XYZ file of C-alpha atoms in Angstrom:
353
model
C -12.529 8.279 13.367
C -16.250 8.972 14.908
C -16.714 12.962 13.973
C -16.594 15.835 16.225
C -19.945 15.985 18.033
C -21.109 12.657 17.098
C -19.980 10.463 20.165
C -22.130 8.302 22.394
C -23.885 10.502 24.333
C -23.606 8.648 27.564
C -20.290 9.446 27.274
C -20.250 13.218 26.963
C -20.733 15.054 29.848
C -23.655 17.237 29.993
C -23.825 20.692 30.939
C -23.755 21.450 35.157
C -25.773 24.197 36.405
C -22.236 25.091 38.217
C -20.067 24.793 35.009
C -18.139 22.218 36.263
C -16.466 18.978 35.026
C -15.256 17.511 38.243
C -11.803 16.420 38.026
C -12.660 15.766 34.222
C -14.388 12.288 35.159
C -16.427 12.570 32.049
C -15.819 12.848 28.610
C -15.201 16.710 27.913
C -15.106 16.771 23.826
C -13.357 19.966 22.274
C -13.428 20.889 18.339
C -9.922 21.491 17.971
C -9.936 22.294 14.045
C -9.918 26.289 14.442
C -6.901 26.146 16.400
C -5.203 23.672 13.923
C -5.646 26.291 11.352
C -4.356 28.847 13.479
C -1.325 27.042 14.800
C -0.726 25.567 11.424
C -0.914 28.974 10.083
C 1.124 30.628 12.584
C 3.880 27.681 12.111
C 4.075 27.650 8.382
C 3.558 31.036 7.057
C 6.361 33.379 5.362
C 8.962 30.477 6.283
C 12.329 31.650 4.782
C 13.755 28.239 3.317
C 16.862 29.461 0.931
C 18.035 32.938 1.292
C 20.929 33.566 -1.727
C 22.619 30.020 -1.352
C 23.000 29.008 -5.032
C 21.646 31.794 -6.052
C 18.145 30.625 -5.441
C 15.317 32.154 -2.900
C 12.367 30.145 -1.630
C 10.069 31.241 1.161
C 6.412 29.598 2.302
C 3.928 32.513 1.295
C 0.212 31.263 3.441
C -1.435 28.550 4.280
C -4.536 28.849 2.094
C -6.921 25.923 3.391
C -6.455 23.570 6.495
C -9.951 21.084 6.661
C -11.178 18.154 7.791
C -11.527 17.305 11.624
C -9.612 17.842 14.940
C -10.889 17.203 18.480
C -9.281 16.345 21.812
C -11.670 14.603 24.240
C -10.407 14.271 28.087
C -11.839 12.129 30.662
C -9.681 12.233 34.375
C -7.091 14.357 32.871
C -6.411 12.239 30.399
C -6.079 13.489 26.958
C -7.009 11.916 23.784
C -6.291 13.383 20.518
C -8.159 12.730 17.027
C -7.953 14.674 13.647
C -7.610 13.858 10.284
C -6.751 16.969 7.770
C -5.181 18.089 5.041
C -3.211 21.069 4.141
C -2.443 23.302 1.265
C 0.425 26.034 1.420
C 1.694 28.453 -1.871
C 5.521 29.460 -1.656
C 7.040 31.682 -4.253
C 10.438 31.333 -5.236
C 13.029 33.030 -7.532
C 16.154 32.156 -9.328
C 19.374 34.755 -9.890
C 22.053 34.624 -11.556
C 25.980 35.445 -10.508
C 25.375 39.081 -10.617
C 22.114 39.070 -8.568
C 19.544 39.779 -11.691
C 16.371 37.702 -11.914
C 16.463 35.111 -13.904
C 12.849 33.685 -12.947
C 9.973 34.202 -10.350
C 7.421 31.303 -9.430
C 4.785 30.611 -7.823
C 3.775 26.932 -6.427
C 1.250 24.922 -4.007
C 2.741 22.742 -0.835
C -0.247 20.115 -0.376
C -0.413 17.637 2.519
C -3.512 15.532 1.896
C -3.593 13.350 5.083
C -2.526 14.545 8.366
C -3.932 12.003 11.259
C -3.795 11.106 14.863
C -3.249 7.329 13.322
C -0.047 8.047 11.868
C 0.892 10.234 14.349
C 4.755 8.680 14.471
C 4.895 9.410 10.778
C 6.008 12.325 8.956
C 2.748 12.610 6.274
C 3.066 12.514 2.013
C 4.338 16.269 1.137
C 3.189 17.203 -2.602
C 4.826 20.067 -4.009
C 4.324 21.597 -7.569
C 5.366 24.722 -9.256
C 3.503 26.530 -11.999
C 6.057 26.960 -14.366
C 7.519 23.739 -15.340
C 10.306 25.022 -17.074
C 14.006 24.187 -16.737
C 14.435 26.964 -13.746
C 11.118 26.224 -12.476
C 12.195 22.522 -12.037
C 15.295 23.668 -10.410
C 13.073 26.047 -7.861
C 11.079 22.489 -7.552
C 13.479 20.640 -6.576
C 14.918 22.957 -4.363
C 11.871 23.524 -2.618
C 11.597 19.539 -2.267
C 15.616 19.354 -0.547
C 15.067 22.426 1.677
C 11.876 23.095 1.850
C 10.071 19.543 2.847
C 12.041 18.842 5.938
C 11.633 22.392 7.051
C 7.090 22.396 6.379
C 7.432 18.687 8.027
C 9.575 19.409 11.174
C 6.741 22.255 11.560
C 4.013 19.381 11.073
C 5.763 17.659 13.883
C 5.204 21.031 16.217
C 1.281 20.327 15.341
C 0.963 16.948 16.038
C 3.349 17.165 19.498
C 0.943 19.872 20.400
C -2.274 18.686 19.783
C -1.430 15.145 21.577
C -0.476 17.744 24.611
C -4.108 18.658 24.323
C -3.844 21.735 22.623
C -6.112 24.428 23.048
C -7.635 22.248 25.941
C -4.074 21.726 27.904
C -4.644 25.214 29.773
C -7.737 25.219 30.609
C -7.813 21.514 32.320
C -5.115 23.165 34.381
C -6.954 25.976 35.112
C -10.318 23.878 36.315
C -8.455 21.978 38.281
C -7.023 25.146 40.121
C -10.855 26.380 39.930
C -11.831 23.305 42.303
C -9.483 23.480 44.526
C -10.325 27.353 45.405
C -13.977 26.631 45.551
C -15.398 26.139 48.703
C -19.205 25.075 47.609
C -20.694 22.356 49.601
C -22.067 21.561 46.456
C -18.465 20.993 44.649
C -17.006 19.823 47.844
C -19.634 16.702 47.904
C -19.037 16.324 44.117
C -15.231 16.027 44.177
C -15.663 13.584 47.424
C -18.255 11.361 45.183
C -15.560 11.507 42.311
C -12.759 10.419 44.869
C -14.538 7.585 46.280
C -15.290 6.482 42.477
C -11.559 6.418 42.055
C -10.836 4.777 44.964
C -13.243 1.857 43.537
C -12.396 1.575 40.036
C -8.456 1.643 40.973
C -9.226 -1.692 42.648
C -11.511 -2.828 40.301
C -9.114 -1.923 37.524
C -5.668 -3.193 39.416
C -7.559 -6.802 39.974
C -8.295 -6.862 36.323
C -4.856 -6.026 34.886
C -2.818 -7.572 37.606
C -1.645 -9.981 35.102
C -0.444 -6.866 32.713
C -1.324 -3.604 33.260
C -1.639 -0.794 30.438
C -2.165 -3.331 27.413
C -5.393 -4.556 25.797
C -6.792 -7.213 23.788
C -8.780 -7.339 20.440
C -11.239 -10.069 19.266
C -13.121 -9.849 16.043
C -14.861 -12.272 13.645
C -14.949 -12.382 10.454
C -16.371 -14.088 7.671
C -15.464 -14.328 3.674
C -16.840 -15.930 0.575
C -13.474 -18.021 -0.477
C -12.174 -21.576 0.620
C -9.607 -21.002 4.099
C -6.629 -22.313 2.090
C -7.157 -18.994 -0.439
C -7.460 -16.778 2.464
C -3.903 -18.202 3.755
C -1.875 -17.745 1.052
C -3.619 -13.917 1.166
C -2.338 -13.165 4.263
C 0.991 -14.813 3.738
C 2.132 -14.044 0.215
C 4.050 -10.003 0.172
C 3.051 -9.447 -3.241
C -0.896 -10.119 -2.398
C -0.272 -7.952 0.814
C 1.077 -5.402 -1.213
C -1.663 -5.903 -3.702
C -4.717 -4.939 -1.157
C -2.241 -2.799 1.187
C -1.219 -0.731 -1.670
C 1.877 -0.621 0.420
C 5.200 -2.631 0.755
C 5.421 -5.892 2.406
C 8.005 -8.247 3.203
C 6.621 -12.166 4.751
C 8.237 -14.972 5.455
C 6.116 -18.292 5.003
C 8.791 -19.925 7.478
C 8.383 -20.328 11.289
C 10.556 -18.025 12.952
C 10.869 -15.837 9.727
C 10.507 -12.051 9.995
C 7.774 -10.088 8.085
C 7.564 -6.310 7.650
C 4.028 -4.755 6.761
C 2.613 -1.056 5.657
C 6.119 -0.133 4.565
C 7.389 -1.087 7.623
C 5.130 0.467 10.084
C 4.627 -3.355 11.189
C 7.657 -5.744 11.961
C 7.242 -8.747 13.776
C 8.194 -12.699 13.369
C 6.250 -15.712 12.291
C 5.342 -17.842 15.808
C 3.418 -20.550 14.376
C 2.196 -21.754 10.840
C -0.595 -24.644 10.017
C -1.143 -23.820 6.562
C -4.954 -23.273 5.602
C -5.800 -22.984 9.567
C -3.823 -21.244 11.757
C -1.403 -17.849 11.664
C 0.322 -16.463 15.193
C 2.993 -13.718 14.791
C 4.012 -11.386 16.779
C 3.688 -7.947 15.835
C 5.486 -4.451 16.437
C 4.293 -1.056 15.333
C 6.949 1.223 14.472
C 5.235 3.961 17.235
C 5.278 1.908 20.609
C 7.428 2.360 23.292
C 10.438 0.496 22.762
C 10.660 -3.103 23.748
C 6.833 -4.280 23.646
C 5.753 -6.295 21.213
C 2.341 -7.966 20.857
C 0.454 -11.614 19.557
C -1.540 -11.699 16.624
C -3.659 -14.892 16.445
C -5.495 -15.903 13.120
C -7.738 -19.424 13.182
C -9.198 -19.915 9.977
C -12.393 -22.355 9.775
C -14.185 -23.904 6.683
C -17.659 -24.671 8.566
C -18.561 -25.266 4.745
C -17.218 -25.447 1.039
C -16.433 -21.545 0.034
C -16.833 -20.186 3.540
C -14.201 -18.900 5.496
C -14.299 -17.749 9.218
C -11.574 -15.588 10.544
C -11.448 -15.225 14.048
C -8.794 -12.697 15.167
C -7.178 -12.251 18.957
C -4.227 -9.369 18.833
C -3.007 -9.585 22.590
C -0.879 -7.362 24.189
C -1.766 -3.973 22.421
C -0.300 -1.251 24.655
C -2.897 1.296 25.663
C -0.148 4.465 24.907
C 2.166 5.338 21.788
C 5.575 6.363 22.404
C 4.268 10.069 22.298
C 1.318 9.623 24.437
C -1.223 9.109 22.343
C -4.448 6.946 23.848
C -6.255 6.126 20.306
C -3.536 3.016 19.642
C -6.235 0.266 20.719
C -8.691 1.780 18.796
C -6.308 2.641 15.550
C -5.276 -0.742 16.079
C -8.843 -2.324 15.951
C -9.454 0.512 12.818
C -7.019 -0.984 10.937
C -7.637 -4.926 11.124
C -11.078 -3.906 10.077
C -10.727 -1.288 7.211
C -7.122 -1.313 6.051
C -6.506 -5.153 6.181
C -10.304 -7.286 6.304
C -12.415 -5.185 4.258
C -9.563 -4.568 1.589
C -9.119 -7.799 0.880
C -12.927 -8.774 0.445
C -13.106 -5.340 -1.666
C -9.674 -6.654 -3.910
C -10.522 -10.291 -4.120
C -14.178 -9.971 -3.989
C -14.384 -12.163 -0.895
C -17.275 -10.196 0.451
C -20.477 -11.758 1.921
């Protein structure tokens, strides 16, 4: 994820003497991560998670550190979400026995190391821990783990619905675009009558290129390894070597028409066509697209000589939106071939160039 502040700068819209964005037709880029730690803190502090059942009371105390990076970035109203952060939260709880006396007070961390706009469909790894590891601190533990978890993560959920909303950004798009309307400058007047004649054009221009399917994209890389193609092959369709790099389960079938599972079943799809050492098409589903789409992943593997291996990749279909809204699945999409899948397996196998 490119950090905040850091994006091409023909993209970013530069200050106008008026203050205006018209219409948000340029890339507006807002640092979102003060208002993650304020929402996150607002949503997760002094949560009351058991209150006397089984004698046992647990409660969320602060959250003590919220880092890493959130922005939301909006170009013609459209928002587009990106953060990756982690959490830490200390809860206290206490243990009675049948006649209300203490039997034990603790105090422990919630940690959530990897909250992200990638896995935005996913509830995120919750660590919990307790300082006294004891047999009633255990208890408290696990307690905290039944009750507590769903409770922090439906809260997570809050966050990450929000922020794809735009978050601290959602009110005042609304509020520009009241702004322009009200203002009467000849100077905004010819600006949003520019911007409207740009739309006009790039609707047509855009309709005539995705007449054949509109709101889905296509990626095409190369790639290049230091093994024979055959190697590469069995790589990509053996589970235990996908597991292996992934560091994640996986489930493939070698057979045509066979189903495979990937990423602990983030990734379903079916096995199209199979020319062993050359060629792998399957189609592919991620676990956060609208229901019903699926998409074509096309692998060619060429030996143009003995111990090199070119991979060219076409993944067709790729819808621009998530289920939720989110406008980063093209580019998540692209992120992973490259880091989670290609550049894994030349760091595991020591395939690299």
């Amino acid at each position: 994820m490119a950090k905040y502040g850091e994006g091409d700068k023909r993209w970013i819209v530069e200050d106008r003497p008026d203050g205006a964005n018209v219409h948000n037709w340029h890339w507006a880029e807002t640092d979102c991560l003060g208002w993650s730690r304020d929402l996150l803190t607002k949503l997760l502090n002094n949560l009351t998670v058991l209150d006397g059942e089984g004698n046992i009371h647990l409660k969320t105390k602060t959250v003590d550190k919220v880092d890493g990076e959130a922005y939301v970035n909006i170009r013609k109203g459209k928002i587009i979400p990106g953060y990756e952060i982690s959490l830490s939260l200390s809860w206290e709880g206490e243990a009675k026995d049948a006649d209300g006396k203490s039997l034990l007070k603790v105090d422990g961390v919630v940690e959530i190391p990897y909250i992200a706009d990638e896995n935005a469909d996913e509830d995120p790894e919750v660590k919990i821990s307790v300082k006294d590891e004891g047999p009633i601190g255990k208890r408290l533990k696990e307690a905290m783990l039944a009750k507590g978890k769903p409770l922090i993560l439906e809260k997570v959920r809050v966050y990450v619905e929000s922020i794809a909303k735009g978050g601290p950004v959602k009110d005042e798009v609304e509020a520009k675009k009241i702004a322009i309307k009200s203002n009467s400058t000849a100077a905004v007047a010819a600006a949003a009558e520019a911007v409207k004649k740009e739309v006009v054009v790039e609707k047509k221009e855009v309709k005539k290129k995705k007449e054949s399917k509109k709101g889905f994209k296509t990626i095409s890389m190369t790639e290049k390894f230091s093994c024979r193609a055959k190697d590469l092959f069995e790589i990509l369709m053996d589970e235990n070597r996908w597991k292996g790099f992934s560091q994640s389960n996986a489930k493939i079938s070698k057979e045509v028409g066979g189903q495979i599972s990937i990423f602990d079943g983030s990734v379903t799809g079916t096995n199209l066509e199979l020319q062993n050492g050359s060629l792998i098409v399957q189609k592919w589903r991620f676990g956060s697209w609208p229901d019903g789409i699926d998409s074509t992943v096309r692998l060619t593997l060429e030996e143009p000589e003995p111990g090199l291996t070119v991979v060219k990749l076409t993944h067709s279909d790729i819808p621009e939106e998530d289920r939720y809204g989110n406008a980063t699945v093209v580019e998540n999409t692209e992120r992973g071939w490259r880091d989670l899948i290609f550049q894994r397996i030349r760091a595991v196998f020591g395939f690299g160039i």
